Amino acid sequence: MAEFTIDARGLQCPGPIVQLFNQAKQCAAGDIIRIEVTDQGFKKDVQAWCKKTGNELVEIKEEGGVIYVAIKKN
C-alpha cells in the first residue's frame, strides 16, 4: 500500500477533482491518496466522486481554511 499527497491549494473546481482523478488512475487498490485544497466546494465534490467511483472517503477535515481529505482506492 502506497500513499500519495496532492497539493491542490489555490485551485478552483474542477482542478482538484481532475488532479484526484489523474492520481487515482495511477494507484493500486488499497493505496491512500491525500489531497489538500482551499476550494470550499471540494468537500461536496469529493463525497460525490467517491460515491460514484466506489473509492472510500477515509477522512475529511478543515483547518485554517485548508481542507484535508484522505481517500482509499478500491
CSV table of N, CA and C in Angstrom, one decimal:
chain,number,residue,atom,x,y,z
A,1,MET,N,0.8,-1.2,0.0
A,1,MET,CA,0.0,0.0,0.0
A,1,MET,C,0.9,1.2,0.0
A,2,ALA,N,0.7,2.1,-0.9
A,2,ALA,CA,1.4,3.3,-1.1
A,2,ALA,C,0.5,4.5,-0.7
A,3,GLU,N,1.2,5.6,-0.4
A,3,GLU,CA,0.4,6.8,-0.1
A,3,GLU,C,0.9,8.0,-0.9
A,4,PHE,N,0.0,8.7,-1.5
A,4,PHE,CA,0.3,9.9,-2.3
A,4,PHE,C,-0.4,11.1,-1.8
A,5,THR,N,0.3,12.3,-2.0
A,5,THR,CA,-0.2,13.5,-1.5
A,5,THR,C,-0.3,14.5,-2.7
A,6,ILE,N,-1.4,15.2,-2.8
A,6,ILE,CA,-1.7,16.2,-3.8
A,6,ILE,C,-1.9,17.5,-3.1
A,7,ASP,N,-1.1,18.5,-3.6
A,7,ASP,CA,-1.3,19.9,-3.1
A,7,ASP,C,-2.1,20.6,-4.1
A,8,ALA,N,-3.4,20.8,-3.9
A,8,ALA,CA,-4.3,21.5,-4.9
A,8,ALA,C,-4.8,22.8,-4.3
A,9,ARG,N,-4.0,23.3,-3.3
A,9,ARG,CA,-4.4,24.6,-2.7
A,9,ARG,C,-4.3,25.7,-3.7
A,10,GLY,N,-5.3,26.5,-3.8
A,10,GLY,CA,-5.4,27.6,-4.7
A,10,GLY,C,-6.1,27.3,-6.0
A,11,LEU,N,-6.4,26.0,-6.2
A,11,LEU,CA,-7.1,25.6,-7.5
A,11,LEU,C,-8.6,25.7,-7.2
A,12,GLN,N,-9.3,26.1,-8.2
A,12,GLN,CA,-10.8,26.1,-8.2
A,12,GLN,C,-11.3,24.9,-9.0
A,13,CYS,N,-12.6,24.6,-8.7
A,13,CYS,CA,-13.2,23.5,-9.4
A,13,CYS,C,-13.2,23.7,-10.9
A,14,PRO,N,-12.9,22.7,-11.7
A,14,PRO,CA,-12.7,21.3,-11.4
A,14,PRO,C,-11.2,20.9,-11.1
A,15,GLY,N,-10.3,21.8,-11.0
A,15,GLY,CA,-8.9,21.5,-10.8
A,15,GLY,C,-8.6,20.4,-9.8
A,16,PRO,N,-9.0,20.5,-8.5
A,16,PRO,CA,-8.7,19.5,-7.5
A,16,PRO,C,-9.3,18.1,-7.9
A,17,ILE,N,-10.5,18.1,-8.4
A,17,ILE,CA,-11.1,16.7,-8.8
A,17,ILE,C,-10.3,16.1,-10.0
A,18,VAL,N,-9.9,17.0,-10.9
A,18,VAL,CA,-9.1,16.4,-12.0
A,18,VAL,C,-7.8,15.9,-11.5
A,19,GLN,N,-7.1,16.6,-10.6
A,19,GLN,CA,-5.9,16.0,-10.1
A,19,GLN,C,-6.1,14.7,-9.3
A,20,LEU,N,-7.2,14.7,-8.5
A,20,LEU,CA,-7.5,13.5,-7.8
A,20,LEU,C,-7.8,12.3,-8.8
A,21,PHE,N,-8.6,12.6,-9.8
A,21,PHE,CA,-8.9,11.6,-10.8
A,21,PHE,C,-7.6,11.0,-11.5
A,22,ASN,N,-6.7,11.9,-11.9
A,22,ASN,CA,-5.5,11.5,-12.5
A,22,ASN,C,-4.6,10.7,-11.6
A,23,GLN,N,-4.5,11.1,-10.3
A,23,GLN,CA,-3.7,10.3,-9.4
A,23,GLN,C,-4.4,8.9,-9.1
A,24,ALA,N,-5.7,8.9,-9.0
A,24,ALA,CA,-6.4,7.6,-8.8
A,24,ALA,C,-6.1,6.6,-9.9
A,25,LYS,N,-6.0,7.1,-11.1
A,25,LYS,CA,-5.8,6.2,-12.3
A,25,LYS,C,-4.5,5.5,-12.1
A,26,GLN,N,-3.5,6.1,-11.5
A,26,GLN,CA,-2.2,5.6,-11.3
A,26,GLN,C,-2.0,4.7,-10.1
A,27,CYS,N,-3.0,4.7,-9.2
A,27,CYS,CA,-2.9,4.0,-7.9
A,27,CYS,C,-3.4,2.6,-8.0
A,28,ALA,N,-3.0,1.7,-7.1
A,28,ALA,CA,-3.5,0.4,-7.0
A,28,ALA,C,-4.5,0.3,-5.8
A,29,ALA,N,-5.3,-0.7,-5.8
A,29,ALA,CA,-6.3,-0.9,-4.8
A,29,ALA,C,-5.6,-0.9,-3.4
A,30,GLY,N,-6.1,-0.2,-2.5
A,30,GLY,CA,-5.6,-0.1,-1.1
A,30,GLY,C,-4.7,1.1,-0.9
A,31,ASP,N,-4.2,1.8,-2.0
A,31,ASP,CA,-3.4,3.0,-1.9
A,31,ASP,C,-4.2,4.1,-1.3
A,32,ILE,N,-3.5,5.0,-0.6
A,32,ILE,CA,-4.2,6.2,0.1
A,32,ILE,C,-3.8,7.4,-0.7
A,33,ILE,N,-4.7,8.2,-1.1
A,33,ILE,CA,-4.5,9.5,-1.7
A,33,ILE,C,-4.9,10.6,-0.7
A,34,ARG,N,-4.0,11.5,-0.4
A,34,ARG,CA,-4.3,12.6,0.4
A,34,ARG,C,-4.3,13.8,-0.5
A,35,ILE,N,-5.2,14.7,-0.3
A,35,ILE,CA,-5.3,15.9,-1.1
A,35,ILE,C,-5.6,17.1,-0.2
A,36,GLU,N,-4.9,18.2,-0.4
A,36,GLU,CA,-5.2,19.4,0.3
A,36,GLU,C,-5.7,20.5,-0.6
A,37,VAL,N,-6.8,21.1,-0.3
A,37,VAL,CA,-7.5,22.0,-1.2
A,37,VAL,C,-8.0,23.2,-0.4
A,38,THR,N,-8.2,24.3,-1.1
A,38,THR,CA,-8.8,25.5,-0.4
A,38,THR,C,-10.2,25.9,-1.0
A,39,ASP,N,-10.6,25.1,-2.1
A,39,ASP,CA,-11.9,25.4,-2.7
A,39,ASP,C,-12.9,24.7,-1.8
A,40,GLN,N,-13.8,25.5,-1.2
A,40,GLN,CA,-14.8,25.0,-0.3
A,40,GLN,C,-15.8,24.1,-1.0
A,41,GLY,N,-16.0,24.2,-2.3
A,41,GLY,CA,-16.9,23.3,-3.0
A,41,GLY,C,-16.4,21.8,-3.1
A,42,PHE,N,-15.1,21.7,-2.8
A,42,PHE,CA,-14.5,20.4,-2.9
A,42,PHE,C,-15.0,19.3,-2.0
A,43,LYS,N,-15.4,19.8,-0.8
A,43,LYS,CA,-16.0,18.8,0.2
A,43,LYS,C,-17.2,18.1,-0.4
A,44,LYS,N,-18.1,18.8,-1.0
A,44,LYS,CA,-19.2,18.2,-1.6
A,44,LYS,C,-18.8,17.3,-2.9
A,45,ASP,N,-17.9,17.9,-3.7
A,45,ASP,CA,-17.5,17.2,-4.9
A,45,ASP,C,-16.8,15.9,-4.6
A,46,VAL,N,-15.9,15.9,-3.6
A,46,VAL,CA,-15.2,14.7,-3.3
A,46,VAL,C,-16.1,13.6,-2.8
A,47,GLN,N,-17.1,13.9,-2.0
A,47,GLN,CA,-18.0,12.9,-1.5
A,47,GLN,C,-18.8,12.3,-2.7
A,48,ALA,N,-19.2,13.1,-3.6
A,48,ALA,CA,-19.9,12.6,-4.8
A,48,ALA,C,-19.0,11.8,-5.7
A,49,TRP,N,-17.8,12.2,-5.8
A,49,TRP,CA,-16.8,11.5,-6.6
A,49,TRP,C,-16.5,10.1,-6.0
A,50,CYS,N,-16.4,10.0,-4.7
A,50,CYS,CA,-16.1,8.7,-4.0
A,50,CYS,C,-17.3,7.8,-4.2
A,51,LYS,N,-18.5,8.4,-4.0
A,51,LYS,CA,-19.7,7.5,-4.2
A,51,LYS,C,-19.8,7.0,-5.6
A,52,LYS,N,-19.5,7.8,-6.6
A,52,LYS,CA,-19.6,7.5,-8.0
A,52,LYS,C,-18.6,6.4,-8.4
A,53,THR,N,-17.3,6.6,-7.9
A,53,THR,CA,-16.2,5.7,-8.3
A,53,THR,C,-16.1,4.5,-7.4
A,54,GLY,N,-16.7,4.5,-6.2
A,54,GLY,CA,-16.6,3.3,-5.3
A,54,GLY,C,-15.3,3.4,-4.5
A,55,ASN,N,-14.6,4.5,-4.5
A,55,ASN,CA,-13.5,4.7,-3.6
A,55,ASN,C,-14.0,5.1,-2.2
A,56,GLU,N,-13.2,4.9,-1.2
A,56,GLU,CA,-13.6,5.1,0.2
A,56,GLU,C,-13.0,6.5,0.7
A,57,LEU,N,-14.0,7.3,1.2
A,57,LEU,CA,-13.6,8.6,1.8
A,57,LEU,C,-13.2,8.3,3.2
A,58,VAL,N,-11.9,8.3,3.5
A,58,VAL,CA,-11.4,7.9,4.8
A,58,VAL,C,-11.5,9.0,5.8
A,59,GLU,N,-11.2,10.2,5.4
A,59,GLU,CA,-11.2,11.4,6.3
A,59,GLU,C,-11.4,12.7,5.5
A,60,ILE,N,-12.1,13.6,6.2
A,60,ILE,CA,-12.2,14.9,5.6
A,60,ILE,C,-12.2,15.9,6.8
A,61,LYS,N,-11.3,16.8,6.8
A,61,LYS,CA,-11.3,17.8,7.9
A,61,LYS,C,-10.8,19.1,7.4
A,62,GLU,N,-11.0,20.2,8.1
A,62,GLU,CA,-10.7,21.5,7.7
A,62,GLU,C,-9.9,22.2,8.8
A,63,GLU,N,-8.8,22.8,8.5
A,63,GLU,CA,-8.0,23.6,9.5
A,63,GLU,C,-7.5,24.8,8.8
A,64,GLY,N,-7.7,25.9,9.3
A,64,GLY,CA,-7.2,27.2,8.8
A,64,GLY,C,-7.5,27.5,7.4
A,65,GLY,N,-8.7,27.1,6.9
A,65,GLY,CA,-9.1,27.3,5.5
A,65,GLY,C,-8.6,26.3,4.5
A,66,VAL,N,-7.9,25.3,5.0
A,66,VAL,CA,-7.4,24.2,4.1
A,66,VAL,C,-8.2,23.0,4.4
A,67,ILE,N,-8.7,22.3,3.4
A,67,ILE,CA,-9.5,21.1,3.6
A,67,ILE,C,-8.5,19.9,3.3
A,68,TYR,N,-8.4,19.0,4.2
A,68,TYR,CA,-7.6,17.8,4.1
A,68,TYR,C,-8.5,16.6,3.9
A,69,VAL,N,-8.2,15.9,2.9
A,69,VAL,CA,-9.0,14.7,2.5
A,69,VAL,C,-8.1,13.5,2.3
A,70,ALA,N,-8.5,12.3,2.8
A,70,ALA,CA,-7.8,11.1,2.6
A,70,ALA,C,-8.8,10.1,1.9
A,71,ILE,N,-8.4,9.5,0.9
A,71,ILE,CA,-9.2,8.6,0.1
A,71,ILE,C,-8.5,7.3,-0.1
A,72,LYS,N,-9.2,6.2,0.1
A,72,LYS,CA,-8.6,4.8,-0.1
A,72,LYS,C,-9.1,4.3,-1.4
A,73,LYS,N,-8.2,4.0,-2.3
A,73,LYS,CA,-8.5,3.5,-3.7
A,73,LYS,C,-9.0,2.1,-3.5
A,74,ASN,N,-10.2,1.8,-4.1
A,74,ASN,CA,-10.8,0.4,-4.1
A,74,ASN,C,-10.7,-0.2,-5.4
